[in-house]
PDB file of C-alpha atoms and ligand atoms in Angstrom:
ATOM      1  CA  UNK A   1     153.479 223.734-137.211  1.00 68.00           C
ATOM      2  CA  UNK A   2     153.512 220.672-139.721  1.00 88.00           C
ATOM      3  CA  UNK A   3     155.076 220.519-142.504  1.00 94.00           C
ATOM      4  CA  UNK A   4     152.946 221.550-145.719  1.00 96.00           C
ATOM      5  CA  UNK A   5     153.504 222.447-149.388  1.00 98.00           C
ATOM      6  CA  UNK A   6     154.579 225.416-150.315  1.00 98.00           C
ATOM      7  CA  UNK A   7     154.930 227.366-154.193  1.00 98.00           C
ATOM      8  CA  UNK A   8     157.365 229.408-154.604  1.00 98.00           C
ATOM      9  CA  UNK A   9     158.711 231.219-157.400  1.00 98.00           C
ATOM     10  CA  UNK A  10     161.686 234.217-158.426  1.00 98.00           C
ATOM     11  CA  UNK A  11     160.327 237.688-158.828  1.00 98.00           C
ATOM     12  CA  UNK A  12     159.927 237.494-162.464  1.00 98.00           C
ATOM     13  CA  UNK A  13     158.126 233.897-162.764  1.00 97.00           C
ATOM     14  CA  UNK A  14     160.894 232.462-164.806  1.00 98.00           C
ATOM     15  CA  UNK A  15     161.774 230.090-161.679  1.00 98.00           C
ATOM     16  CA  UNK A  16     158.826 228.313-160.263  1.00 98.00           C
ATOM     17  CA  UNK A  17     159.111 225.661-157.695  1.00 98.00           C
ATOM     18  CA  UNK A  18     157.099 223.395-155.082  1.00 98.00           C
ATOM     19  CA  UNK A  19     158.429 222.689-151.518  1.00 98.00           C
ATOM     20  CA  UNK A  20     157.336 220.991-148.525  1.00 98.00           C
ATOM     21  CA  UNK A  21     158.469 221.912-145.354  1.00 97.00           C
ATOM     22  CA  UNK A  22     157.564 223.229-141.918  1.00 95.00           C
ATOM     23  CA  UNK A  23     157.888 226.596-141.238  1.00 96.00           C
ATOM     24  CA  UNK A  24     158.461 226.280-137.442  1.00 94.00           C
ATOM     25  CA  UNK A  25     161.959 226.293-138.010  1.00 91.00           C
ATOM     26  CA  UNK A  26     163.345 229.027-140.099  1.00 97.00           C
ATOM     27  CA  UNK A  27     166.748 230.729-139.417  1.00 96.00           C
ATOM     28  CA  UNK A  28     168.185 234.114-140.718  1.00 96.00           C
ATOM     29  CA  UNK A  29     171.877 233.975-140.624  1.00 94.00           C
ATOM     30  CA  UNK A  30     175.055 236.002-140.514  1.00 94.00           C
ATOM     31  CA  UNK A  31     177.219 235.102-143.060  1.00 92.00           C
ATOM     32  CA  UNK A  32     178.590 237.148-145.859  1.00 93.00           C
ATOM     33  CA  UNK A  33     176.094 236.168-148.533  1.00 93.00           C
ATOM     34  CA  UNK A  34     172.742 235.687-146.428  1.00 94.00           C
ATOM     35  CA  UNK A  35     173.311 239.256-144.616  1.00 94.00           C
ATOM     36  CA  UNK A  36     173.690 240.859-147.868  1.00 96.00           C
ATOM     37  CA  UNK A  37     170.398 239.267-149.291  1.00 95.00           C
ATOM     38  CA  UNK A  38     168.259 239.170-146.186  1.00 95.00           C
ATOM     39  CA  UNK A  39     166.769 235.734-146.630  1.00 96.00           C
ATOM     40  CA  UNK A  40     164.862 233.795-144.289  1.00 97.00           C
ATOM     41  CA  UNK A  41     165.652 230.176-144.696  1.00 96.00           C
ATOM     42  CA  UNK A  42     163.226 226.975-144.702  1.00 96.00           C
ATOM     43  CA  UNK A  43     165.345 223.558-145.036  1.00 95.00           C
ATOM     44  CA  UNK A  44     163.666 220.135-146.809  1.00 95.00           C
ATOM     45  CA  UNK A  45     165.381 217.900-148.445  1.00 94.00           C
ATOM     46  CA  UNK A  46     165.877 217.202-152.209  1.00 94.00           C
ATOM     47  CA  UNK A  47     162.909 214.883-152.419  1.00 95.00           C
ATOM     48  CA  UNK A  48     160.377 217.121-150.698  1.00 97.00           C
ATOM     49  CA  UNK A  49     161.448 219.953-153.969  1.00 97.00           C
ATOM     50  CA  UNK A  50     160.081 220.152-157.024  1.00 98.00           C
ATOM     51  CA  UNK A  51     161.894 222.573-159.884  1.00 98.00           C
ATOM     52  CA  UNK A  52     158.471 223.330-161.975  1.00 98.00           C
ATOM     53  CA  UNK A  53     160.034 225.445-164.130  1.00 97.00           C
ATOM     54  CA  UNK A  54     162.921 227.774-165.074  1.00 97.00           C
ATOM     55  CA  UNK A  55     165.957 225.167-164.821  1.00 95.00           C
ATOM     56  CA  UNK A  56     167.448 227.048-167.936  1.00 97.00           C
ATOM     57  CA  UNK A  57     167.213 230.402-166.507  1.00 96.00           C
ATOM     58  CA  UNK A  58     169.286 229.496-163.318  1.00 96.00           C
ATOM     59  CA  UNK A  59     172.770 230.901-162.471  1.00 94.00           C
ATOM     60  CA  UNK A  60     174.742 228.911-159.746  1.00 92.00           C
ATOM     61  CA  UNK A  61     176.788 230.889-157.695  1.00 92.00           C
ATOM     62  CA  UNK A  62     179.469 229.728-155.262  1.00 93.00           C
ATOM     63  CA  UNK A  63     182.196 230.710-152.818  1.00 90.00           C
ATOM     64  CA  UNK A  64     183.987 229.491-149.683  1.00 87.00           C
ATOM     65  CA  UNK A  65     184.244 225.721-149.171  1.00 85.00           C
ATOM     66  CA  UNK A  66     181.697 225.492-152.407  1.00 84.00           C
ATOM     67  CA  UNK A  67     179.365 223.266-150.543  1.00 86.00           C
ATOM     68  CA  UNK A  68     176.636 224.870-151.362  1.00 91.00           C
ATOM     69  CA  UNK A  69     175.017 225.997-154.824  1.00 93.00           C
ATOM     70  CA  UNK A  70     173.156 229.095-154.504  1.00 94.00           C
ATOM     71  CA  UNK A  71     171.131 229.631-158.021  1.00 95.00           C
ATOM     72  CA  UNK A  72     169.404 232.548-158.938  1.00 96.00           C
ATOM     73  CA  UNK A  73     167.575 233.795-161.594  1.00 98.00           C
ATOM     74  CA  UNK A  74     169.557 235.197-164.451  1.00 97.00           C
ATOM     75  CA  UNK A  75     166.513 237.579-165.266  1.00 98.00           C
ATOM     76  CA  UNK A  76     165.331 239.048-161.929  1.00 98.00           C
ATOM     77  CA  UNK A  77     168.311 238.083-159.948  1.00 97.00           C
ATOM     78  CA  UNK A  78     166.231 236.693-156.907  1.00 97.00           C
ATOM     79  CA  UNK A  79     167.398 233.902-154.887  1.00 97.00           C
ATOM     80  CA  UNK A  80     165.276 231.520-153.646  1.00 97.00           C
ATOM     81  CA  UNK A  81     166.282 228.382-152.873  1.00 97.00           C
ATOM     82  CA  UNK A  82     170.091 226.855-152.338  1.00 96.00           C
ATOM     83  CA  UNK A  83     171.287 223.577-152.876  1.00 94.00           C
ATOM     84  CA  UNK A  84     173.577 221.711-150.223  1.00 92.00           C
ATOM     85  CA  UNK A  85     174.395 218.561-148.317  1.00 90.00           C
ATOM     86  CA  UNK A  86     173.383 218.464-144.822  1.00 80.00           C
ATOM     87  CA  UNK A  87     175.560 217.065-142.263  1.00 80.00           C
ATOM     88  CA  UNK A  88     174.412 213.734-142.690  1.00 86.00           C
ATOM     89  CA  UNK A  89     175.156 213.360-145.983  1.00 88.00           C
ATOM     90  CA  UNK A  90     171.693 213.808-147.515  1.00 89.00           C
ATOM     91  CA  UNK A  91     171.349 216.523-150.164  1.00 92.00           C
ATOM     92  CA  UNK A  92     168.957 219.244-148.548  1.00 95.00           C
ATOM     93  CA  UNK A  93     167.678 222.701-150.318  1.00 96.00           C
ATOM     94  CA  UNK A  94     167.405 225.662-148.388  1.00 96.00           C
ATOM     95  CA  UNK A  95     163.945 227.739-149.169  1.00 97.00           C
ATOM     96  CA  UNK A  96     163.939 231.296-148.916  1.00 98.00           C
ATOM     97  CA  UNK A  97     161.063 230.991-147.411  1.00 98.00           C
ATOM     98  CA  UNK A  98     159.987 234.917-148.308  1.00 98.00           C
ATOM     99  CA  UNK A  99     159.453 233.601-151.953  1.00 98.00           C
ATOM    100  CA  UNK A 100     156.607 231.219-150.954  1.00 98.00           C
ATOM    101  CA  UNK A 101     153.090 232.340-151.724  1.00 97.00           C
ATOM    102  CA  UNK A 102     150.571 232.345-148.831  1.00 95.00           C
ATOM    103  CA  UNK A 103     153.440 232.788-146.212  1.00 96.00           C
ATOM    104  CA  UNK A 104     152.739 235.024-143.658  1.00 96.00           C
ATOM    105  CA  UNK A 105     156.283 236.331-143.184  1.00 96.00           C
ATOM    106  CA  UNK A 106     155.836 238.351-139.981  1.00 96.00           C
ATOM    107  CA  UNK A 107     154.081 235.716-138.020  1.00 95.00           C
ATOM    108  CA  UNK A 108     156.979 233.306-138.624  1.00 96.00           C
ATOM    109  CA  UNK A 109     160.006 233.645-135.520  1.00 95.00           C
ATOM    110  CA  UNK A 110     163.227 232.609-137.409  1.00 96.00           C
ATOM    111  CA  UNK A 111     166.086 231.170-135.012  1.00 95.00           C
ATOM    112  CA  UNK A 112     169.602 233.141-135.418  1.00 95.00           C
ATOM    113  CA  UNK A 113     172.216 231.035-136.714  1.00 92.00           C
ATOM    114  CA  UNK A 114     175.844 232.129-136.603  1.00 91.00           C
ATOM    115  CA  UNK A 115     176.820 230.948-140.061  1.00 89.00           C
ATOM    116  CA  UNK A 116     179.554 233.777-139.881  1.00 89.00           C
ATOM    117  CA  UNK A 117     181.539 231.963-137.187  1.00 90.00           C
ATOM    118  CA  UNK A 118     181.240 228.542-139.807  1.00 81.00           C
TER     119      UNK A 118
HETATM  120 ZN1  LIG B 226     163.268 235.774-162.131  1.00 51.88          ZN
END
């Protein structure tokens, strides 16, 4: 699967956003926030993202090590997308990929990731 632009947005359209990625490799993962929200993570980096609107109606949330920057909409509460840097340094946002429009979500086959054991 190549890599192709996605738009995404929060439930209530305050948050609307543009990403390119592939969707060949999606994870779920185990840790104590993603279990509890049930996303299904796409990673790009920053320069592949494109906030098109709603930068005023996201909260940033945080915990742990505070690496990463999960924002949310402050009207609908939805997450989706997360802001981090990748292990090589390069700031990277991670999609919730079941925000994006025209995704079929059961045809994807997202990779466990122990982010529990982290
Ligand atoms: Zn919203």
């Amino acid at each position: 699967m190549s890599e192709q632009t996605y738009y995404g947005s929060c439930h209530c359209g305050a948050v609307e956003f543009e990403a390119t990625l592939a969707l060949d490799q999606v994870v779920t993962c185990n840790c104590s926030i993603c279990r509890r929200q049930g996303t299904i993570l796409g990673f790009t980096s920053t320069k592949k993202f494109t906030l098109l609107k709603g930068a005023e109606n996201l909260s940033d949330y945080q915990f742990g090590s505070h690496n990463i920057h999960h924002e949310f909409c402050k009207t609908c509460g939805v997450k989706s997308f997360s802001k981090g840097v990748g292990p090589d340094g390069v700031e990277m946002r991670a999609i919730n990929v079941r925000c994006l429009e025209d995704v079929d979500i059961d045809s994807l086959s997202p990779q466990k990731f122990d982010g529990a054991s982290l």
